[in-house]
PDB file of C-alpha atoms in Angstrom:
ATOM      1  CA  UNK A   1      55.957-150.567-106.263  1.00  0.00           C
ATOM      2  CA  UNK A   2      54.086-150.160-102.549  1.00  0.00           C
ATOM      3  CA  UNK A   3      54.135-152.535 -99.881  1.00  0.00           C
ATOM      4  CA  UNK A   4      51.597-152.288 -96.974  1.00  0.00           C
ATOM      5  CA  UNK A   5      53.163-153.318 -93.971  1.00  0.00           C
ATOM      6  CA  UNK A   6      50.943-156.080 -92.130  1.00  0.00           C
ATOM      7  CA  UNK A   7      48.640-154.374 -88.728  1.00  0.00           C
ATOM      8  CA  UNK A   8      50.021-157.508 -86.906  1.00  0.00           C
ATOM      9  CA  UNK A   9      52.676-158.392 -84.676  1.00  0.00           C
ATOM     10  CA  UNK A  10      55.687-160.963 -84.989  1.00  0.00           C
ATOM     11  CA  UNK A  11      56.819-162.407 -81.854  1.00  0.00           C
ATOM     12  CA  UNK A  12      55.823-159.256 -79.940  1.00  0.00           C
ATOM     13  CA  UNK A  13      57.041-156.731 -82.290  1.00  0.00           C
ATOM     14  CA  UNK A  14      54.189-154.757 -84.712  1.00  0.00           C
ATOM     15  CA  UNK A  15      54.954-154.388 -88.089  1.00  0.00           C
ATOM     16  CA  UNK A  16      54.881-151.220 -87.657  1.00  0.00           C
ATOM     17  CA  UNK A  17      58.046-150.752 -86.437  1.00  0.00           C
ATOM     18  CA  UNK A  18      60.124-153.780 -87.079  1.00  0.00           C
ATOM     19  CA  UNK A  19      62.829-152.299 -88.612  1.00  0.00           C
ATOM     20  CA  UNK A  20      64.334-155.380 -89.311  1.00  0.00           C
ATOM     21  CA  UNK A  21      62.230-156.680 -91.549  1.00  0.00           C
ATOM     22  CA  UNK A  22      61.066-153.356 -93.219  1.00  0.00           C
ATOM     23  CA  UNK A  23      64.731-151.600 -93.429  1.00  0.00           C
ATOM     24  CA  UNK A  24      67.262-154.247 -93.245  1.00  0.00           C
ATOM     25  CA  UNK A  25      65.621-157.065 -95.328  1.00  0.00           C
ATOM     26  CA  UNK A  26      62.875-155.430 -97.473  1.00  0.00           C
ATOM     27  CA  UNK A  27      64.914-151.902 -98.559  1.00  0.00           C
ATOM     28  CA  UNK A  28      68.819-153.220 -98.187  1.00  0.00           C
ATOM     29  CA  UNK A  29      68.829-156.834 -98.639  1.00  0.00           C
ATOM     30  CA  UNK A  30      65.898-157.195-101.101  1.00  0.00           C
ATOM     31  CA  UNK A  31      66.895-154.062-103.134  1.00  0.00           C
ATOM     32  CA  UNK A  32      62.965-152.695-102.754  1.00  0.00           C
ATOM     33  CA  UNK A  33      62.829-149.197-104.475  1.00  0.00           C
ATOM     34  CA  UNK A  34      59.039-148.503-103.686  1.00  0.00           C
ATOM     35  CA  UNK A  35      57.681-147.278-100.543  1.00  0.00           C
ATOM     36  CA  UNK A  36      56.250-148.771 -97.717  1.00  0.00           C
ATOM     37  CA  UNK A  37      52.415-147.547 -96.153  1.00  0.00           C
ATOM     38  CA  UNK A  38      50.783-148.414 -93.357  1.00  0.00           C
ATOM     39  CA  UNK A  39      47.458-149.791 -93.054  1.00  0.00           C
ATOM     40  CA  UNK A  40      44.849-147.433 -92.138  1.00  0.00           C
ATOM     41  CA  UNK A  41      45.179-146.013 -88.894  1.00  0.00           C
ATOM     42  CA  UNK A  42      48.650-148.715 -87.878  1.00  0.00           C
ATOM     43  CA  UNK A  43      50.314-145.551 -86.181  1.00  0.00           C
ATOM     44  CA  UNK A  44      47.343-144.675 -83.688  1.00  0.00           C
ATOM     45  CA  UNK A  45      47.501-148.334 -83.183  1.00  0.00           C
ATOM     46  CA  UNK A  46      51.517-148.703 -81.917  1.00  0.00           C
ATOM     47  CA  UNK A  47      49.813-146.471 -79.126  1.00  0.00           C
ATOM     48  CA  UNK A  48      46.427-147.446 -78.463  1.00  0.00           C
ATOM     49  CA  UNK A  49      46.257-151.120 -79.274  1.00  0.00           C
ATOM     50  CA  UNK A  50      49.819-152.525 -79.204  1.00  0.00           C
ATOM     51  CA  UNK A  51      50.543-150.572 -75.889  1.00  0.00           C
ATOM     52  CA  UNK A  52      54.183-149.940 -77.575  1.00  0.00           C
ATOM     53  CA  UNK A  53      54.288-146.597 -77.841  1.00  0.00           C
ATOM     54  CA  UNK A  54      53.585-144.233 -74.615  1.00  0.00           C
ATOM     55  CA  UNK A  55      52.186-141.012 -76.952  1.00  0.00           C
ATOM     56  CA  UNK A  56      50.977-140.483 -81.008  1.00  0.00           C
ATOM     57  CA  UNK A  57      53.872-138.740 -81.375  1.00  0.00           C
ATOM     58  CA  UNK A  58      56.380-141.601 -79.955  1.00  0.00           C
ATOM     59  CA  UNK A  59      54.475-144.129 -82.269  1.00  0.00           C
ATOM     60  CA  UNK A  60      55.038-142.165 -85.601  1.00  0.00           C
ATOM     61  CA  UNK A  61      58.998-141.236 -84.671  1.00  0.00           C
ATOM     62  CA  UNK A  62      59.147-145.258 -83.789  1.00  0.00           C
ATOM     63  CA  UNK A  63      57.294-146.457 -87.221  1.00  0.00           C
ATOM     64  CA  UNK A  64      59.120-143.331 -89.696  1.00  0.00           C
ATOM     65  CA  UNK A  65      62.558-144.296 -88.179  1.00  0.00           C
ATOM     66  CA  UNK A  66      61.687-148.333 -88.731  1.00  0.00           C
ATOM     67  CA  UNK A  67      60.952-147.533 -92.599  1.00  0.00           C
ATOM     68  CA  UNK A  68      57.655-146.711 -92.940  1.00  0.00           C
ATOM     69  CA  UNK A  69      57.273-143.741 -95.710  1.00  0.00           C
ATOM     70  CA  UNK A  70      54.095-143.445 -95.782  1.00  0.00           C
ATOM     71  CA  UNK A  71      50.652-143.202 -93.250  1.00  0.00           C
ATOM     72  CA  UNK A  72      47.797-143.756 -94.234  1.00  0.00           C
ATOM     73  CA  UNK A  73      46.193-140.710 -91.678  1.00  0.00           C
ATOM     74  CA  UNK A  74      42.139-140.906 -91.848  1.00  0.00           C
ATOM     75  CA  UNK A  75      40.302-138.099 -90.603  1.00  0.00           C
ATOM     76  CA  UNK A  76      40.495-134.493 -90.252  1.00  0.00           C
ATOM     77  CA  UNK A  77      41.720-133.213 -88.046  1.00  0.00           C
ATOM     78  CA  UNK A  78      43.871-136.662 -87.366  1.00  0.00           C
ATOM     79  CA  UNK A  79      45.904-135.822 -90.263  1.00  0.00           C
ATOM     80  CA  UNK A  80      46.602-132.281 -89.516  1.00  0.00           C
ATOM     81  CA  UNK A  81      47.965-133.794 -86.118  1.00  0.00           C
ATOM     82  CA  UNK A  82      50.091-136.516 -87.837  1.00  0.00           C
ATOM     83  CA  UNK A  83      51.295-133.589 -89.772  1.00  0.00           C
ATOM     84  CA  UNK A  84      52.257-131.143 -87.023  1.00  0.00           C
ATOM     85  CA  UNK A  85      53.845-134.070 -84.841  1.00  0.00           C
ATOM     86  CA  UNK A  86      56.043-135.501 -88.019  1.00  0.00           C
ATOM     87  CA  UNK A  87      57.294-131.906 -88.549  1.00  0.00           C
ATOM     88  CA  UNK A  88      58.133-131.519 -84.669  1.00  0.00           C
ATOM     89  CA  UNK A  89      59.912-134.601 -84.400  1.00  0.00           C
ATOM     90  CA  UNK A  90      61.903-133.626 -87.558  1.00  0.00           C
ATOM     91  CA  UNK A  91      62.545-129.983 -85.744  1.00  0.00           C
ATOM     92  CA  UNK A  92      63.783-131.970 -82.820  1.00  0.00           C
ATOM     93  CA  UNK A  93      66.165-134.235 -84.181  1.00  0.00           C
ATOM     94  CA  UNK A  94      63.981-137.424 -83.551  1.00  0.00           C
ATOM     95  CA  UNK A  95      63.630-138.164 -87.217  1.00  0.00           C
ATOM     96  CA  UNK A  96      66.674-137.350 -89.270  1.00  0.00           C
ATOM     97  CA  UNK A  97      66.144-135.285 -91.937  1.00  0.00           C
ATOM     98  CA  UNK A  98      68.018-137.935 -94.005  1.00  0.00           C
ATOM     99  CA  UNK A  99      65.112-140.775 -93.266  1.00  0.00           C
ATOM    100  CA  UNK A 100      62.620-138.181 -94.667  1.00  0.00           C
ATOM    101  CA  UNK A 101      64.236-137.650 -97.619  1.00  0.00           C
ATOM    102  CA  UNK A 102      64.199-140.932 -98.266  1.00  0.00           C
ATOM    103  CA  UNK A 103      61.037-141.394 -97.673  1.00  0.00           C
ATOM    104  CA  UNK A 104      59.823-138.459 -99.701  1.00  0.00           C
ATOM    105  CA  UNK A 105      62.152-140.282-102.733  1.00  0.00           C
ATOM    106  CA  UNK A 106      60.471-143.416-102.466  1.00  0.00           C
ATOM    107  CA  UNK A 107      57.134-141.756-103.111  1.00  0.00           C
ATOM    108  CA  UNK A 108      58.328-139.942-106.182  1.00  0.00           C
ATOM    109  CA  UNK A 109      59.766-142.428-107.657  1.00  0.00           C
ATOM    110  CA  UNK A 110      56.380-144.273-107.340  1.00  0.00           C
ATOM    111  CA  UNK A 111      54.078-141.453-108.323  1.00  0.00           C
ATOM    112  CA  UNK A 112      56.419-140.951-111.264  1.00  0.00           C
ATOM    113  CA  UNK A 113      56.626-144.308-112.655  1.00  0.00           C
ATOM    114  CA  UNK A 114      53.048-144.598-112.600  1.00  0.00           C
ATOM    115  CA  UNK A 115      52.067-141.376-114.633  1.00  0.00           C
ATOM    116  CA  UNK A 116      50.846-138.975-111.979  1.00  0.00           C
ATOM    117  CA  UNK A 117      52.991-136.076-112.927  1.00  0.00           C
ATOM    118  CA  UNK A 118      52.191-136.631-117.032  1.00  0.00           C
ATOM    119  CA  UNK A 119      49.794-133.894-118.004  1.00  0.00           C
ATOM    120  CA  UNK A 120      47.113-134.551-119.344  1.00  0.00           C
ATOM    121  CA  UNK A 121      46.258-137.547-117.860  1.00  0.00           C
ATOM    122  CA  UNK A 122      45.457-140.487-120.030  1.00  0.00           C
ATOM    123  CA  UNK A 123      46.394-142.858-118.336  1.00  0.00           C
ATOM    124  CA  UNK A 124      44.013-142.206-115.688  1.00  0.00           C
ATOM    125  CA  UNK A 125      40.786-141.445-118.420  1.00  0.00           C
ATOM    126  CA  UNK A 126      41.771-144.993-119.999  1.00  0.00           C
ATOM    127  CA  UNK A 127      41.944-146.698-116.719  1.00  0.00           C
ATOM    128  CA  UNK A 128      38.137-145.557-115.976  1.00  0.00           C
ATOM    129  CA  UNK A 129      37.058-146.305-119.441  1.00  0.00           C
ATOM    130  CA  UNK A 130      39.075-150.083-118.237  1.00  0.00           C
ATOM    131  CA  UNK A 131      37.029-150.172-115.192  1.00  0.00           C
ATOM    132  CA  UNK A 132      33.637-149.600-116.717  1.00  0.00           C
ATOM    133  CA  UNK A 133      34.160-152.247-119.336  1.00  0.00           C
ATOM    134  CA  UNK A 134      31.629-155.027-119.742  1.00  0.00           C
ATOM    135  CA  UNK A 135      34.501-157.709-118.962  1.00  0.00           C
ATOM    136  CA  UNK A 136      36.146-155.369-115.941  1.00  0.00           C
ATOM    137  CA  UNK A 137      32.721-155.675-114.316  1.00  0.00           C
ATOM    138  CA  UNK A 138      32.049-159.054-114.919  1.00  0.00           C
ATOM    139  CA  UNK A 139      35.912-160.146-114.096  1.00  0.00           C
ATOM    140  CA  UNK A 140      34.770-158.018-110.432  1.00  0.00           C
ATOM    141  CA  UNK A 141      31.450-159.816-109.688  1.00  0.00           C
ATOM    142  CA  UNK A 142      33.043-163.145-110.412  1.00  0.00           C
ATOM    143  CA  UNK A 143      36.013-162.167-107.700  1.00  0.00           C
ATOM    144  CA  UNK A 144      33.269-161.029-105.311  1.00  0.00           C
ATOM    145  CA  UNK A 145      31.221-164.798-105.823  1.00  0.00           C
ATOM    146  CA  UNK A 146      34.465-166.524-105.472  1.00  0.00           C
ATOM    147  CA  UNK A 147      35.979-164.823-101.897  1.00  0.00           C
ATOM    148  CA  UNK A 148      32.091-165.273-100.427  1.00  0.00           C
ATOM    149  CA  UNK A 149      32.536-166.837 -97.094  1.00  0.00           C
ATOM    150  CA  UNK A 150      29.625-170.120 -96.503  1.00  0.00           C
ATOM    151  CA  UNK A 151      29.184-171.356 -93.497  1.00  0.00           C
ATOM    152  CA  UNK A 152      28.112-174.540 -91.800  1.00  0.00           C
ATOM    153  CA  UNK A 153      24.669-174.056 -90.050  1.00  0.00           C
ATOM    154  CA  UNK A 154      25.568-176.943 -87.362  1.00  0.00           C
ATOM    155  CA  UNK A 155      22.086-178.161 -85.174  1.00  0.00           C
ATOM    156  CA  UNK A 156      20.244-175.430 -87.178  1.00  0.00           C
ATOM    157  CA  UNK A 157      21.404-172.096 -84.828  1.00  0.00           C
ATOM    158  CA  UNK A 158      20.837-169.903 -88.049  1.00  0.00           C
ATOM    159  CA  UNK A 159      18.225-168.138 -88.328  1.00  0.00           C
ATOM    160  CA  UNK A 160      17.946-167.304 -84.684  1.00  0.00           C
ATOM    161  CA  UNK A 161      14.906-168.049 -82.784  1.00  0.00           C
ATOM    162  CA  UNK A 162      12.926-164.754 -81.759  1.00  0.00           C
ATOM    163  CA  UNK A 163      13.272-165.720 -78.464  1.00  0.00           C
ATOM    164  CA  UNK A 164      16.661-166.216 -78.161  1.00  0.00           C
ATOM    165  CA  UNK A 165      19.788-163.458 -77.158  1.00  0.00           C
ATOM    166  CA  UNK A 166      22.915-163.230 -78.201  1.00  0.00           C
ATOM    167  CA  UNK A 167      25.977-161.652 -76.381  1.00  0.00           C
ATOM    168  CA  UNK A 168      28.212-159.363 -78.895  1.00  0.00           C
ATOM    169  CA  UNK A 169      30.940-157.630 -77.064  1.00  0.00           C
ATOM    170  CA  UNK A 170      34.351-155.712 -77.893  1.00  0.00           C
ATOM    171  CA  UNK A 171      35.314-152.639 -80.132  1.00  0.00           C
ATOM    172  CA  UNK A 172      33.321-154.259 -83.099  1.00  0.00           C
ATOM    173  CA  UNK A 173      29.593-154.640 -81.318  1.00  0.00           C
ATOM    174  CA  UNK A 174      28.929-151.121 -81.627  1.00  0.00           C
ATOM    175  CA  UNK A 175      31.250-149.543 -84.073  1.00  0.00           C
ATOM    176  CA  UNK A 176      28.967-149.650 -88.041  1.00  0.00           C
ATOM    177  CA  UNK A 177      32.452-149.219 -89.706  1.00  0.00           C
ATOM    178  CA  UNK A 178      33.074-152.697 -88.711  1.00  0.00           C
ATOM    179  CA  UNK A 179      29.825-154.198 -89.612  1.00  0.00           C
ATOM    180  CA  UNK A 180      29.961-152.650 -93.121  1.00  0.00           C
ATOM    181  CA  UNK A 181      33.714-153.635 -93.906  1.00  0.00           C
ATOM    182  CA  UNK A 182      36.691-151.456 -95.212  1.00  0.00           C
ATOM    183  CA  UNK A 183      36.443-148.903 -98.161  1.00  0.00           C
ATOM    184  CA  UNK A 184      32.840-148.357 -97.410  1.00  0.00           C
ATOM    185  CA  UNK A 185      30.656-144.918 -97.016  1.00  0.00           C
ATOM    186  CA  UNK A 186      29.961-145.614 -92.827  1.00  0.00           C
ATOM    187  CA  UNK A 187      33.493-146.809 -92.259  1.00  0.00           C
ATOM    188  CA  UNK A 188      34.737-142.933 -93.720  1.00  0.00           C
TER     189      UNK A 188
END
């Protein structure tokens, strides 16, 4: 029912706002009825990594108009910002009303057919009680063993020597939400 769109680029274009692929061919000529997110942070990206947009506010009227419904916004007070520049660009014409609606639809439709609006909630109690099962957590641990990456310790580099260096540069070298991996307590 949700598709995320990819955080790469095809032949130039990001993901993010190939509205080819997310409009024409996923919504119109594959009859998809869900909604399509971005990856975390894809918006702030169009600007800031892709170079495709020239402001935060160009990037989101450039990835709502392509198809994307919904943004995956991290951090206060990024989200109140994402927020305020939507609802300007809707003000100013930039993303027709009609595209929002559509948008808004798509989650519905979603959040409906999975149960959100039922009250109470059962499903939701039942899923935990799922989750903490004896198999659920033994079906998890064997996923984790089985996506482990090994690797080849070639002319014995690992461990390193004390006395050796090693050169770590880029975004990554210094940022802990990378080390740790998505999803985790540093990374939010």
């Amino acid at each position: 029912l949700t598709v995320m769109i990819n955080s790469a680029s095809l032949n130039g274009m990001p993901g993010h706002i190939n509205a080819h692929l997310i409009t024409d061919v996923l919504k119109n000529q594959w009859g998809f009825k869900g909604f399509a997110v971005t990856d975390w942070e894809d918006i702030l990206f169009l600007e800031r990594v892709h170079q495709v947009a020239p402001s935060h506010k160009e990037a989101i009227a450039m990835a709502i108009n392509a198809g994307i419904d919904m943004s995956m916004v991290p951090l206060n007070p990024q989200y109140k910002e994402y927020c305020r520049l939507l609802e300007e660009l809707v003000l100013e014409g930039h993303v027709p009303m009609a595209r929002l609606d559509d948008a808004v639809k798509r989650i519905l439709r979603v959040k409906l057919a999975a149960g959100l609006f039922d009250m109470p909630s059962k499903k939701s109690k039942q899923a935990l009680i799922m989750l903490q099962a004896e198999s659920s957590v033994a079906a998890a641990k064997q996923a984790v063993s089985e996506s482990l990456t090994l690797l080849k310790n070639e002319n014995s580099v690992l461990p390193l020597q004390s006395n050796s260096s090693v050169l770590v540069l880029g975004q990554a070298a210094t940022d802990r939400r990378f080390w740790n991996g998505a999803w985790t307590h540093t990374w939010q």
